[in-house]
XYZ file of C-alpha atoms in Angstrom:
785
model
C 190.905 40.973 14.737
C 187.456 39.585 13.614
C 187.126 36.856 15.432
C 187.318 39.096 18.664
C 184.630 41.392 18.120
C 182.840 38.838 17.394
C 183.344 37.076 20.549
C 182.434 40.687 22.279
C 179.173 40.229 20.330
C 178.560 37.309 22.007
C 178.964 38.378 25.718
C 176.029 40.804 24.780
C 172.679 38.443 25.616
C 174.654 38.153 28.870
C 174.885 41.224 29.693
C 171.380 43.239 28.570
C 170.249 40.132 30.616
C 171.764 41.644 33.314
C 171.020 45.195 32.807
C 167.508 44.440 32.555
C 167.932 42.337 35.913
C 168.761 45.322 36.852
C 166.359 47.311 36.667
C 163.523 46.187 39.254
C 163.578 45.610 42.746
C 165.756 42.425 44.406
C 163.427 39.361 43.479
C 163.331 36.188 43.275
C 162.951 36.495 39.333
C 166.524 38.425 40.032
C 167.885 36.086 41.809
C 167.027 33.595 39.113
C 168.293 35.890 36.284
C 171.832 36.965 38.205
C 172.182 32.789 38.427
C 171.522 32.564 34.978
C 173.556 35.219 34.389
C 176.090 34.047 36.279
C 176.317 30.321 35.312
C 176.214 31.820 31.495
C 179.411 32.981 32.699
C 181.181 30.501 34.030
C 180.910 28.820 30.833
C 182.363 30.958 28.805
C 185.278 30.939 31.242
C 185.600 27.260 31.920
C 185.881 27.303 27.444
C 189.142 29.420 28.031
C 190.137 27.685 30.530
C 189.637 24.069 28.673
C 191.385 25.871 25.402
C 194.381 27.191 27.991
C 195.024 24.024 29.093
C 195.709 22.382 25.206
C 198.302 24.810 24.820
C 199.787 27.984 26.635
C 199.077 30.420 25.132
C 201.464 33.141 24.337
C 200.883 36.825 25.234
C 198.689 39.168 23.458
C 197.722 42.043 22.554
C 194.877 44.780 24.179
C 195.287 42.804 27.206
C 194.123 44.719 30.312
C 196.149 45.473 32.471
C 196.225 43.579 36.131
C 193.845 46.270 39.171
C 195.772 46.478 42.108
C 193.794 47.684 44.894
C 194.582 47.743 48.429
C 190.797 47.447 49.911
C 191.621 45.944 52.714
C 195.338 47.421 53.579
C 197.527 44.649 51.303
C 198.019 44.847 47.800
C 195.822 42.330 46.031
C 194.362 41.303 42.429
C 190.787 43.337 42.999
C 189.422 39.954 41.381
C 190.120 38.615 44.749
C 189.286 40.420 47.199
C 185.369 39.689 47.975
C 183.704 43.285 48.229
C 182.159 45.638 45.274
C 184.646 47.245 44.206
C 185.503 50.693 41.295
C 188.274 52.380 39.746
C 189.444 55.034 38.642
C 192.808 55.591 36.543
C 194.625 56.122 33.803
C 193.059 57.932 30.403
C 189.441 58.426 32.704
C 190.564 59.683 35.086
C 192.305 62.879 33.283
C 189.005 63.401 31.203
C 187.281 63.974 34.011
C 189.955 65.849 35.614
C 189.761 67.685 32.550
C 189.284 71.977 32.778
C 190.221 71.971 36.843
C 187.225 69.995 37.618
C 187.105 69.633 41.281
C 186.204 66.599 43.606
C 182.291 66.051 42.083
C 183.612 64.746 38.987
C 183.510 61.541 40.453
C 179.487 62.269 40.557
C 177.836 59.278 38.914
C 181.270 58.193 37.063
C 181.505 54.295 39.237
C 178.361 52.844 39.944
C 176.265 54.486 43.282
C 177.719 56.857 44.267
C 176.796 60.351 44.350
C 178.907 63.843 45.312
C 176.893 67.287 45.839
C 177.885 70.780 47.269
C 176.069 73.422 49.491
C 179.312 75.294 48.832
C 180.712 75.287 45.719
C 183.747 74.253 45.783
C 184.460 72.967 49.198
C 182.607 70.660 51.670
C 181.737 67.962 49.418
C 179.053 65.512 50.235
C 179.503 61.743 49.621
C 176.936 59.394 48.553
C 177.112 55.719 48.108
C 174.424 53.085 47.749
C 172.266 56.576 48.751
C 173.383 56.981 52.007
C 175.128 60.180 52.347
C 174.180 63.663 55.758
C 172.639 66.383 54.128
C 173.639 68.904 57.365
C 175.810 71.864 56.203
C 177.160 72.583 59.183
C 181.357 72.611 59.195
C 180.899 69.959 61.838
C 178.953 67.547 60.106
C 180.089 63.363 59.900
C 179.359 61.386 57.140
C 178.748 57.927 56.301
C 181.176 57.735 53.315
C 184.802 58.130 54.317
C 187.410 59.964 52.113
C 190.815 58.450 53.012
C 193.694 60.771 51.497
C 197.461 59.070 51.575
C 196.846 56.624 54.016
C 195.373 59.210 56.156
C 191.497 59.799 57.591
C 189.750 62.693 56.600
C 187.638 63.641 59.142
C 186.084 67.397 58.728
C 184.410 67.865 54.575
C 186.442 70.946 54.608
C 189.325 68.748 54.204
C 187.324 66.515 51.215
C 188.084 68.788 48.267
C 191.270 68.145 48.144
C 192.232 68.864 44.274
C 193.158 65.826 42.619
C 196.750 65.984 40.994
C 199.258 63.343 40.749
C 197.035 61.311 41.595
C 198.050 57.032 40.860
C 194.448 55.544 41.518
C 191.118 56.206 43.314
C 189.366 53.528 45.169
C 185.730 53.276 45.644
C 185.180 50.750 48.193
C 180.819 50.291 48.005
C 179.495 48.774 51.509
C 180.548 48.782 55.338
C 184.578 49.117 55.869
C 183.919 49.350 59.588
C 186.614 46.593 60.271
C 189.606 48.125 58.360
C 188.731 52.200 58.303
C 186.783 52.204 61.207
C 183.933 54.798 62.286
C 182.079 57.160 60.221
C 182.154 54.679 56.977
C 178.832 52.134 57.325
C 177.952 53.226 53.621
C 181.621 52.702 51.760
C 185.608 54.261 51.900
C 186.826 56.019 48.517
C 190.256 56.214 48.649
C 193.237 58.416 47.211
C 196.216 57.429 46.543
C 198.951 59.407 45.354
C 202.115 58.818 42.837
C 204.484 57.937 44.871
C 208.419 58.937 45.036
C 210.353 56.526 42.150
C 214.378 56.484 42.546
C 214.976 58.207 38.419
C 214.682 61.526 37.669
C 211.072 62.602 35.494
C 207.952 64.701 35.713
C 205.453 67.376 33.782
C 203.936 70.062 32.862
C 200.658 70.826 31.715
C 199.147 74.918 31.163
C 195.292 75.188 30.667
C 193.184 77.333 29.158
C 189.315 77.279 28.873
C 185.928 78.816 29.072
C 185.231 82.762 31.532
C 189.642 83.354 30.949
C 189.883 80.008 32.951
C 193.817 79.753 33.664
C 195.674 76.131 35.153
C 198.851 75.221 35.308
C 200.531 71.318 36.933
C 203.410 70.021 37.407
C 205.703 67.986 39.234
C 209.103 66.886 39.544
C 210.404 64.013 40.933
C 214.512 63.231 41.848
C 216.750 60.820 43.360
C 218.775 63.208 46.416
C 221.309 59.487 46.436
C 220.483 55.525 45.984
C 218.701 55.905 49.409
C 216.314 59.550 49.270
C 213.632 60.477 46.693
C 211.587 63.531 46.515
C 208.897 64.187 44.646
C 206.866 68.254 43.860
C 203.899 67.688 42.787
C 201.168 70.930 42.594
C 198.276 72.549 40.444
C 196.882 76.244 40.344
C 193.186 76.803 39.350
C 191.957 80.545 38.489
C 188.867 81.014 36.271
C 186.865 84.881 36.448
C 183.363 85.542 37.099
C 180.944 84.231 34.761
C 177.947 85.230 36.826
C 176.707 89.392 36.206
C 175.025 91.044 39.147
C 171.652 92.708 38.266
C 170.846 94.492 40.770
C 168.904 97.459 40.022
C 169.522 98.616 43.347
C 173.058 98.450 43.107
C 175.610 101.013 42.152
C 178.639 100.642 40.914
C 181.021 98.215 42.225
C 178.567 95.433 42.204
C 180.308 92.132 42.997
C 180.082 89.397 40.657
C 179.881 86.163 40.847
C 181.789 82.713 40.612
C 184.967 83.056 39.797
C 187.867 81.952 41.721
C 191.843 80.900 43.018
C 193.131 77.485 43.988
C 196.352 76.664 44.921
C 197.692 73.505 46.024
C 200.509 70.880 46.458
C 202.536 67.398 47.943
C 206.329 67.088 48.442
C 206.536 63.402 49.314
C 210.083 62.132 50.744
C 211.062 58.880 50.195
C 213.672 57.590 52.799
C 214.286 53.626 51.801
C 218.392 52.317 53.264
C 217.447 48.762 52.383
C 214.706 46.571 51.687
C 213.255 46.257 55.237
C 212.379 49.025 56.143
C 211.591 52.506 54.173
C 209.997 56.069 55.157
C 207.387 58.192 53.024
C 206.520 61.907 54.022
C 204.033 64.556 53.350
C 203.712 67.371 53.663
C 200.955 69.311 51.599
C 198.474 72.204 51.825
C 195.823 74.259 49.914
C 194.854 77.835 49.478
C 191.388 78.514 47.869
C 189.435 82.040 47.961
C 185.798 82.525 45.423
C 182.078 82.085 45.915
C 180.632 79.964 47.858
C 177.064 78.599 45.706
C 175.129 80.953 43.789
C 171.448 80.638 45.750
C 168.838 82.048 43.346
C 165.923 83.396 44.870
C 162.911 81.951 42.880
C 163.763 80.157 39.941
C 161.861 77.174 40.744
C 157.994 77.225 38.983
C 155.980 76.399 41.644
C 154.082 73.201 42.054
C 157.059 71.968 39.159
C 160.912 70.793 39.259
C 161.049 73.469 35.749
C 163.508 76.290 35.871
C 161.395 79.731 35.105
C 160.939 81.031 32.325
C 163.761 83.349 31.022
C 166.539 82.003 33.319
C 169.593 83.036 32.551
C 172.660 81.357 34.189
C 174.857 84.435 33.895
C 172.822 86.692 35.690
C 172.021 87.281 39.203
C 170.276 89.646 41.556
C 171.505 90.132 44.441
C 172.051 92.837 47.852
C 174.569 90.326 49.806
C 178.094 89.790 49.838
C 179.678 86.213 48.397
C 182.768 84.672 49.689
C 184.987 82.155 50.505
C 188.158 81.352 52.142
C 190.196 78.172 52.408
C 193.397 77.158 54.034
C 194.541 73.660 54.327
C 197.677 72.182 55.560
C 198.803 68.879 56.570
C 201.633 66.207 56.939
C 201.769 62.596 57.434
C 204.682 60.184 58.010
C 204.575 55.806 56.830
C 206.849 53.917 57.974
C 207.155 50.542 56.766
C 209.607 47.860 58.311
C 209.863 43.846 57.609
C 210.999 41.980 60.365
C 211.184 37.850 59.293
C 207.318 37.088 58.909
C 205.769 40.218 59.996
C 205.330 43.368 58.553
C 205.394 46.747 60.676
C 203.266 49.580 59.629
C 202.911 52.889 61.193
C 200.671 56.351 59.863
C 201.122 59.237 61.459
C 199.069 62.261 60.173
C 197.942 65.945 60.757
C 195.756 68.169 59.121
C 194.485 71.269 60.366
C 192.226 74.360 58.481
C 190.674 77.904 58.480
C 187.884 78.273 56.752
C 185.394 81.577 56.078
C 182.148 82.005 53.951
C 179.696 84.634 53.650
C 176.407 84.343 51.268
C 173.301 85.432 49.922
C 170.644 82.661 51.369
C 167.479 84.171 49.736
C 169.222 84.635 47.122
C 167.379 87.916 45.765
C 167.622 91.696 47.305
C 165.630 93.738 49.663
C 162.221 92.496 51.228
C 158.662 92.232 50.961
C 158.509 94.205 53.515
C 161.789 96.210 53.050
C 161.378 97.499 48.907
C 161.911 97.256 46.456
C 162.735 93.645 45.969
C 163.043 90.168 44.156
C 163.259 88.842 41.764
C 159.974 87.363 42.646
C 158.431 87.095 46.117
C 161.267 87.385 48.812
C 159.592 87.063 52.408
C 163.026 88.144 54.377
C 166.469 87.785 54.061
C 168.736 85.872 54.965
C 173.047 86.995 54.623
C 175.417 84.420 56.814
C 178.535 83.545 57.491
C 180.339 80.026 58.516
C 183.653 80.254 60.262
C 186.090 77.155 61.043
C 188.500 79.516 62.902
C 190.321 76.559 64.408
C 190.354 73.132 63.131
C 192.984 70.383 64.106
C 193.089 66.692 63.058
C 195.612 63.919 64.759
C 195.825 60.004 63.852
C 197.735 57.440 64.848
C 197.728 53.570 63.312
C 199.559 51.149 64.778
C 199.641 47.671 62.169
C 201.446 44.467 62.494
C 200.491 41.964 59.224
C 202.299 38.416 57.750
C 203.863 38.345 55.376
C 204.788 34.408 54.984
C 204.301 31.486 53.128
C 201.357 29.564 54.227
C 197.083 29.339 54.593
C 196.462 31.836 57.429
C 197.027 34.812 56.723
C 196.420 37.903 60.032
C 196.267 41.950 60.117
C 195.626 43.440 63.784
C 196.332 47.119 64.847
C 195.837 49.902 66.852
C 194.613 53.617 66.253
C 193.584 56.907 68.075
C 192.317 59.126 66.080
C 192.362 63.592 68.127
C 190.514 66.561 65.907
C 189.165 69.513 67.740
C 186.656 72.522 66.133
C 185.577 75.558 66.487
C 182.490 76.951 64.397
C 181.512 80.666 64.130
C 177.517 81.073 62.921
C 176.648 84.158 61.905
C 173.540 85.658 61.064
C 173.537 89.400 59.428
C 170.331 91.308 59.193
C 171.067 94.325 56.996
C 167.591 95.663 57.915
C 168.127 96.396 61.357
C 166.780 100.371 62.513
C 170.407 102.558 62.982
C 172.985 99.489 62.699
C 172.951 97.898 58.188
C 175.174 95.619 59.713
C 174.145 94.543 62.677
C 174.881 90.021 63.439
C 174.389 87.664 66.138
C 176.086 84.467 66.220
C 176.446 81.229 66.940
C 179.407 79.628 68.372
C 180.327 76.211 69.272
C 183.289 73.909 70.286
C 183.243 70.446 69.335
C 185.920 68.039 70.854
C 186.432 64.205 69.300
C 188.011 61.487 70.966
C 188.261 58.053 69.457
C 190.100 54.672 70.593
C 189.698 51.839 67.865
C 191.480 47.870 67.867
C 191.053 45.077 65.170
C 192.305 43.014 63.892
C 191.464 40.337 60.558
C 192.346 36.731 59.299
C 192.565 35.638 56.208
C 192.559 31.765 55.663
C 192.701 29.447 52.047
C 190.722 26.757 52.942
C 191.225 24.862 49.578
C 192.786 26.182 46.377
C 189.738 27.412 45.220
C 188.376 28.567 48.568
C 189.543 31.362 50.998
C 187.429 33.267 53.739
C 188.179 35.751 55.589
C 186.863 37.817 58.996
C 187.832 40.535 60.996
C 186.361 42.646 63.702
C 186.934 46.057 65.436
C 186.580 47.687 68.472
C 185.868 51.045 68.793
C 185.908 53.592 71.902
C 184.019 57.434 71.060
C 183.821 60.413 73.012
C 182.517 63.857 71.753
C 182.092 66.960 74.392
C 180.398 69.543 72.961
C 179.946 72.978 73.611
C 177.495 75.933 72.079
C 175.937 79.030 72.509
C 173.939 82.102 71.042
C 175.072 85.731 71.084
C 172.793 88.834 70.381
C 174.003 92.073 70.360
C 175.035 94.460 69.797
C 174.913 95.885 73.375
C 173.515 94.476 75.868
C 174.542 91.584 74.844
C 172.211 87.974 75.309
C 173.859 84.638 75.281
C 172.452 81.199 76.077
C 174.516 77.977 76.345
C 174.447 74.580 76.165
C 177.196 71.622 76.959
C 176.624 68.040 75.948
C 179.205 64.941 75.795
C 178.344 61.665 74.999
C 180.781 58.303 75.075
C 180.002 55.367 72.747
C 181.237 52.141 71.815
C 181.588 49.895 69.049
C 181.939 46.197 67.667
C 182.722 45.570 64.063
C 182.768 42.677 62.047
C 182.805 41.340 58.605
C 182.999 38.226 56.839
C 183.568 37.698 52.833
C 183.828 34.413 51.273
C 186.725 34.153 47.331
C 185.427 30.657 45.398
C 187.584 30.796 41.976
C 185.649 28.768 39.902
C 187.736 29.080 37.171
C 191.683 30.853 36.710
C 188.816 33.382 35.410
C 186.269 33.441 37.726
C 185.380 34.395 41.249
C 182.733 34.390 42.958
C 182.418 36.396 46.266
C 179.672 36.127 49.676
C 180.394 39.179 51.900
C 178.247 40.407 55.468
C 179.462 43.178 56.956
C 178.791 46.215 60.128
C 179.449 49.179 59.504
C 178.915 52.658 62.602
C 178.315 56.283 62.085
C 179.527 57.406 65.263
C 176.964 59.802 67.493
C 176.099 63.498 65.917
C 175.830 67.483 67.190
C 174.197 70.115 65.987
C 174.376 74.147 67.310
C 173.545 76.011 64.917
C 171.334 78.330 67.662
C 168.875 81.004 65.289
C 167.869 82.437 68.178
C 168.066 82.492 71.854
C 165.212 80.038 72.104
C 167.100 77.267 70.328
C 168.308 74.859 71.321
C 171.394 71.860 69.817
C 170.459 68.677 68.381
C 171.327 65.090 68.646
C 171.800 62.088 66.900
C 172.454 58.645 68.591
C 175.014 56.378 66.826
C 173.895 54.175 63.451
C 174.414 50.720 62.563
C 174.821 48.712 59.541
C 174.262 45.268 58.469
C 174.845 44.698 54.584
C 174.680 41.695 52.558
C 176.377 41.483 48.997
C 177.463 38.517 46.846
C 178.744 38.704 43.121
C 181.032 38.111 40.511
C 184.219 39.127 39.407
C 185.129 38.105 35.725
C 188.507 38.493 33.155
C 186.812 37.955 29.534
C 188.030 37.199 26.390
C 191.903 35.959 26.863
C 191.793 39.831 29.436
C 190.535 42.008 26.837
C 187.389 42.614 29.078
C 186.625 42.827 33.290
C 183.108 42.326 34.471
C 182.021 42.636 38.095
C 178.600 41.935 38.804
C 176.986 42.337 42.653
C 173.825 41.806 44.367
C 173.277 44.066 47.813
C 170.652 44.224 50.704
C 171.020 46.047 53.655
C 169.666 47.730 57.368
C 170.574 50.633 58.775
C 169.119 51.337 62.640
C 168.819 54.604 64.320
C 169.688 55.873 60.886
C 171.253 58.887 61.633
C 169.423 61.976 59.279
C 169.777 66.119 58.740
C 165.561 67.284 58.430
C 165.577 71.116 57.840
C 163.673 73.760 59.967
C 161.519 75.082 57.619
C 161.198 78.588 58.836
C 165.516 79.532 59.564
C 168.406 78.677 58.343
C 168.803 75.380 60.436
C 169.436 71.692 61.004
C 167.718 69.313 62.906
C 169.839 66.093 63.950
C 166.947 62.965 63.839
C 167.574 59.034 64.472
C 164.894 56.984 61.794
C 164.069 54.075 63.263
C 165.083 51.840 59.938
C 166.456 52.640 56.527
C 166.929 49.540 54.329
C 168.310 49.483 51.072
C 169.623 47.232 48.474
C 170.193 47.109 44.480
C 172.738 46.149 41.797
C 176.034 46.516 40.879
C 177.778 46.242 37.645
C 181.312 47.784 36.254
C 182.314 46.531 32.814
C 186.025 47.184 31.301
C 187.170 46.267 27.849
C 189.895 46.458 24.627
C 188.073 46.030 21.818
C 190.601 46.364 19.122
C 193.723 48.360 18.718
C 191.342 51.260 18.068
C 188.732 51.023 20.847
C 188.254 50.658 24.649
C 185.597 51.462 26.854
C 183.954 51.111 30.241
C 180.281 50.663 31.505
C 178.578 50.935 35.288
C 175.909 51.029 36.901
C 173.850 50.562 39.928
C 169.943 49.907 40.804
C 169.160 51.789 44.471
C 165.845 50.740 45.676
C 165.805 53.154 49.643
C 163.298 53.287 52.196
C 163.070 55.238 55.605
C 160.827 53.020 58.007
C 159.179 54.800 60.818
C 155.438 55.538 60.745
C 155.809 57.805 64.081
C 159.499 60.209 61.906
C 158.031 63.884 61.184
C 159.775 66.554 59.705
C 159.107 70.609 58.873
C 158.749 71.309 55.483
C 159.029 73.859 53.518
C 157.108 77.195 54.165
C 156.294 76.462 57.685
C 156.337 80.550 58.818
C 153.489 83.370 58.062
C 157.075 85.084 57.504
C 158.131 82.476 54.192
C 154.358 82.868 52.183
C 153.759 83.975 48.962
C 152.473 87.419 49.274
C 148.854 85.799 48.360
C 149.697 83.814 51.766
C 150.165 80.694 50.414
C 153.008 78.267 50.804
C 156.208 78.945 48.790
C 155.656 74.878 47.050
C 153.635 72.027 47.327
C 154.365 69.100 49.740
C 152.562 66.080 49.771
C 152.162 63.257 53.114
C 151.033 65.805 55.776
C 150.991 64.958 58.660
C 148.659 65.177 61.474
C 150.385 68.200 62.936
C 150.139 71.870 60.541
C 153.492 72.581 58.583
C 154.686 68.685 59.274
C 154.814 65.734 56.377
C 155.335 62.124 57.999
C 158.603 60.018 55.658
C 157.613 56.910 56.386
C 158.163 54.939 53.596
C 160.226 57.892 51.578
C 163.227 57.350 49.647
C 166.465 58.630 51.587
C 167.375 62.396 49.774
C 169.373 62.628 47.405
C 170.090 58.535 46.450
C 168.865 58.422 42.247
C 167.179 54.580 41.960
C 169.164 54.584 38.527
C 172.640 55.835 37.857
C 174.724 54.301 34.149
C 178.007 55.614 32.486
C 179.870 55.015 30.077
C 183.187 55.810 28.368
C 184.664 55.433 24.796
C 187.700 55.971 23.751
C 189.832 55.529 20.152
C 193.606 56.242 19.330
C 195.493 55.781 16.162
C 199.171 56.567 15.262
C 199.208 59.062 12.695
C 202.565 60.414 11.232
C 204.949 60.113 13.825
C 202.901 60.522 17.568
C 199.643 58.775 18.456
C 195.866 60.911 18.122
C 192.730 59.705 20.832
C 189.884 60.622 21.007
C 187.682 60.441 24.775
C 184.447 60.502 25.831
C 182.809 60.227 28.930
C 178.406 59.714 29.786
C 176.974 59.453 32.885
C 172.931 59.332 33.475
C 170.688 59.402 37.281
C 167.313 59.511 37.546
C 165.415 61.921 40.157
C 165.939 62.015 43.304
C 163.999 64.712 46.181
C 166.396 66.946 47.766
C 165.119 66.458 51.342
C 163.686 63.726 53.938
C 159.885 65.136 52.777
C 158.750 65.868 49.591
C 157.393 67.958 47.359
C 157.117 68.457 43.195
C 159.538 71.875 43.267
C 162.585 69.627 44.731
C 162.825 66.835 43.356
C 165.945 66.545 40.985
C 164.932 66.195 37.241
C 166.437 63.750 35.160
C 170.214 64.295 34.199
C 172.446 63.355 31.666
C 176.460 65.397 31.387
C 178.865 64.133 28.433
C 182.323 65.334 27.927
C 185.559 65.139 25.494
C 188.602 65.466 25.137
C 190.743 65.107 21.791
C 194.903 65.160 22.170
C 197.714 64.304 19.914
C 201.117 63.038 21.385
C 204.290 63.431 19.735
C 208.397 63.193 20.921
C 207.903 59.214 21.951
C 205.254 60.462 24.278
C 206.663 63.621 25.562
C 204.484 66.319 24.143
C 200.894 66.572 24.647
C 198.239 68.804 23.691
C 194.517 68.518 24.137
C 190.763 70.454 23.255
C 188.387 69.551 25.980
C 184.918 70.214 26.749
C 182.276 69.445 29.839
C 179.284 68.843 30.055
C 179.271 69.176 26.109
C 175.107 69.992 25.622
C 174.530 72.537 28.208
C 172.004 70.339 29.922
C 171.250 72.928 32.761
C 169.181 71.420 36.504
C 168.780 72.484 39.346
C 170.452 70.286 41.916
C 170.192 71.776 45.171
C 167.528 74.040 46.915
C 166.645 75.889 49.782
C 163.593 75.260 51.241
C 162.113 77.141 54.436
C 162.136 81.542 52.673
C 161.054 81.087 48.585
C 162.122 78.776 45.782
C 165.471 79.351 45.670
C 167.681 76.588 43.632
C 171.583 75.958 43.239
C 172.419 75.255 39.490
C 174.379 72.873 37.819
C 177.882 73.368 35.747
C 177.269 75.256 32.903
C 179.126 73.854 30.465
C 182.803 74.781 29.725
C 185.483 74.539 26.408
C 189.635 74.422 27.236
C 192.705 73.078 25.812
C 196.079 71.991 27.229
C 199.715 71.338 26.725
C 201.679 69.626 28.157
C 205.786 68.607 28.304
C 206.803 65.434 30.015
C 210.071 64.758 30.612
């Protein structure tokens, strides 16, 4: 054991050198440093090969398990896939999801990944390598694809499905246009559920936590016959309100906030009559009811990004209604048939949802012209609801792949996607004379159809060198209609109709070189594509929809993947550089609750990603990840409206609510040329450490996880009030297993330092902010069978 610890210590200088290089933009110095590290790592691997050549090493303890991924639509060792990939599974996944954490638990827990939401536990927005979309409209597209059990989840409301009974999460960084298609120029996040097996097994886990949180999660897997197996899994999560409404003008029965109930299930049936054919059926549903995110008025000190003195997370003064309901239902059918040297796949998916979300956007009560009002200065009231009364999504993929021996392997397929959406955006005017609940609304209809054909080739040039290449053709058609209705009577209406058809070829080319039996070098160039976007949240009868044309990405990356110390450790390092043409961006209005879609001529990004995993000893294991992302908007003519852009949103003394920089010659606008992308921290670091030991007739383990990120801008323009603070958050889980793993009792904590920072903001009314999750504690009891 002492020899093992000495070997791990010997790797520290190389890792430190790599981390130092990562802290600076890519340059010749960084390239030289990366090359030096690669050479040192290769030398270490060569020494291992030379040692292994002398005698066949017996199986040793503490070796890491081989990680199998399906990033290229085949099951492969992660070391052999020529792209930057991270996985989350096992104990780490259990720790991160402690306390019924929603899908945002992944934010910062793998390099270059951020996730946030203006809606709370629904509508997650994903960012990889700084690329994302801050649009809060319900038909917003994202450059990060989300795939659950081989089905693309297009609408953001489908992307927040609770994470339970999941075998593995894969994060594919960089464009994935060839095999995963449209709307994935930043990357893809894949969730793979545990599949039915031909034995009886399952578990039941019950939990309690802060704010009267209660959770129940269970799985029951059973074989029905020798050819059919069923697996049912479900979760139920509940939390009481934890924020009290302190509005002094409200009477009894005032609504409190941030409680919720969230139930979801998944039923799978595997039919496998022989070794050549299998059919996997999946039915799933979710029912969520609770609150939208709280927009808290005037919690930011003007001229800074500090919270105001005396801020209390548990208090919130509002005269509005906060309600959110989401129902999703879906199913899929995956057929697989092997005939000779070819395997055929058919993947059919159907999803539908209904959604209602109403919130007090101004974050306070009353208004300056309708006292009393507060907290602070409330220029005007804003209360809105966003509704998805109708949504459906259908997708179909046919794919064929080779499975014979030989240097050439291939995949070919066809894909079809059809989505229909209706969106109602309602504005409530609680101060309308004679009609306290007068409502005006905008209605949008969007129909999308997409067709694609794709293929890829893998060729083994030699025992050491392999190349891959692929191409995909996509045809997208989108029909869009928007109208604005103002009432109650007489009704005034304005209507708009837009349609667009676009075509795109995406491609990628990559290579892997086996430096030795434990070390692979890789390089990849890839393109990606995001279909045109349209928005029609019309604020008044004079408003018009906005349109953003297709964006295209070209990305280069290279790296090294290595198993270290007789597979007790694993290291992956990559460097990347990308160019986005006609990058779709979301600009706020500055005056009302309405977005405007725009295209930037060019956006560039470059950086470094590191993933490290090690079993340090019989008792200790760890993971670590680091990313550096340097993004820049390059468009000298592009300006956007900034905060406080009309007389109504000025402070009581006539000053603007915030202090924007980079003013343009046009009053009320800021230039964004040279700015980084919004919500794109330059540095992210994550770390986990696990300790386990045998005690009595069982095993005790404790695990802690930490994530750090630097600051970023909330919006396209820059203002100190709308710059996120640096954030470090940590969690812990301690558990005891006994009865050969049949029973487990655990205690956990999230955000254990109780760090409180502003994660998002509203910029058109007052200094309104959205907070991160507070510290929580809890415990679980689990029975396996």
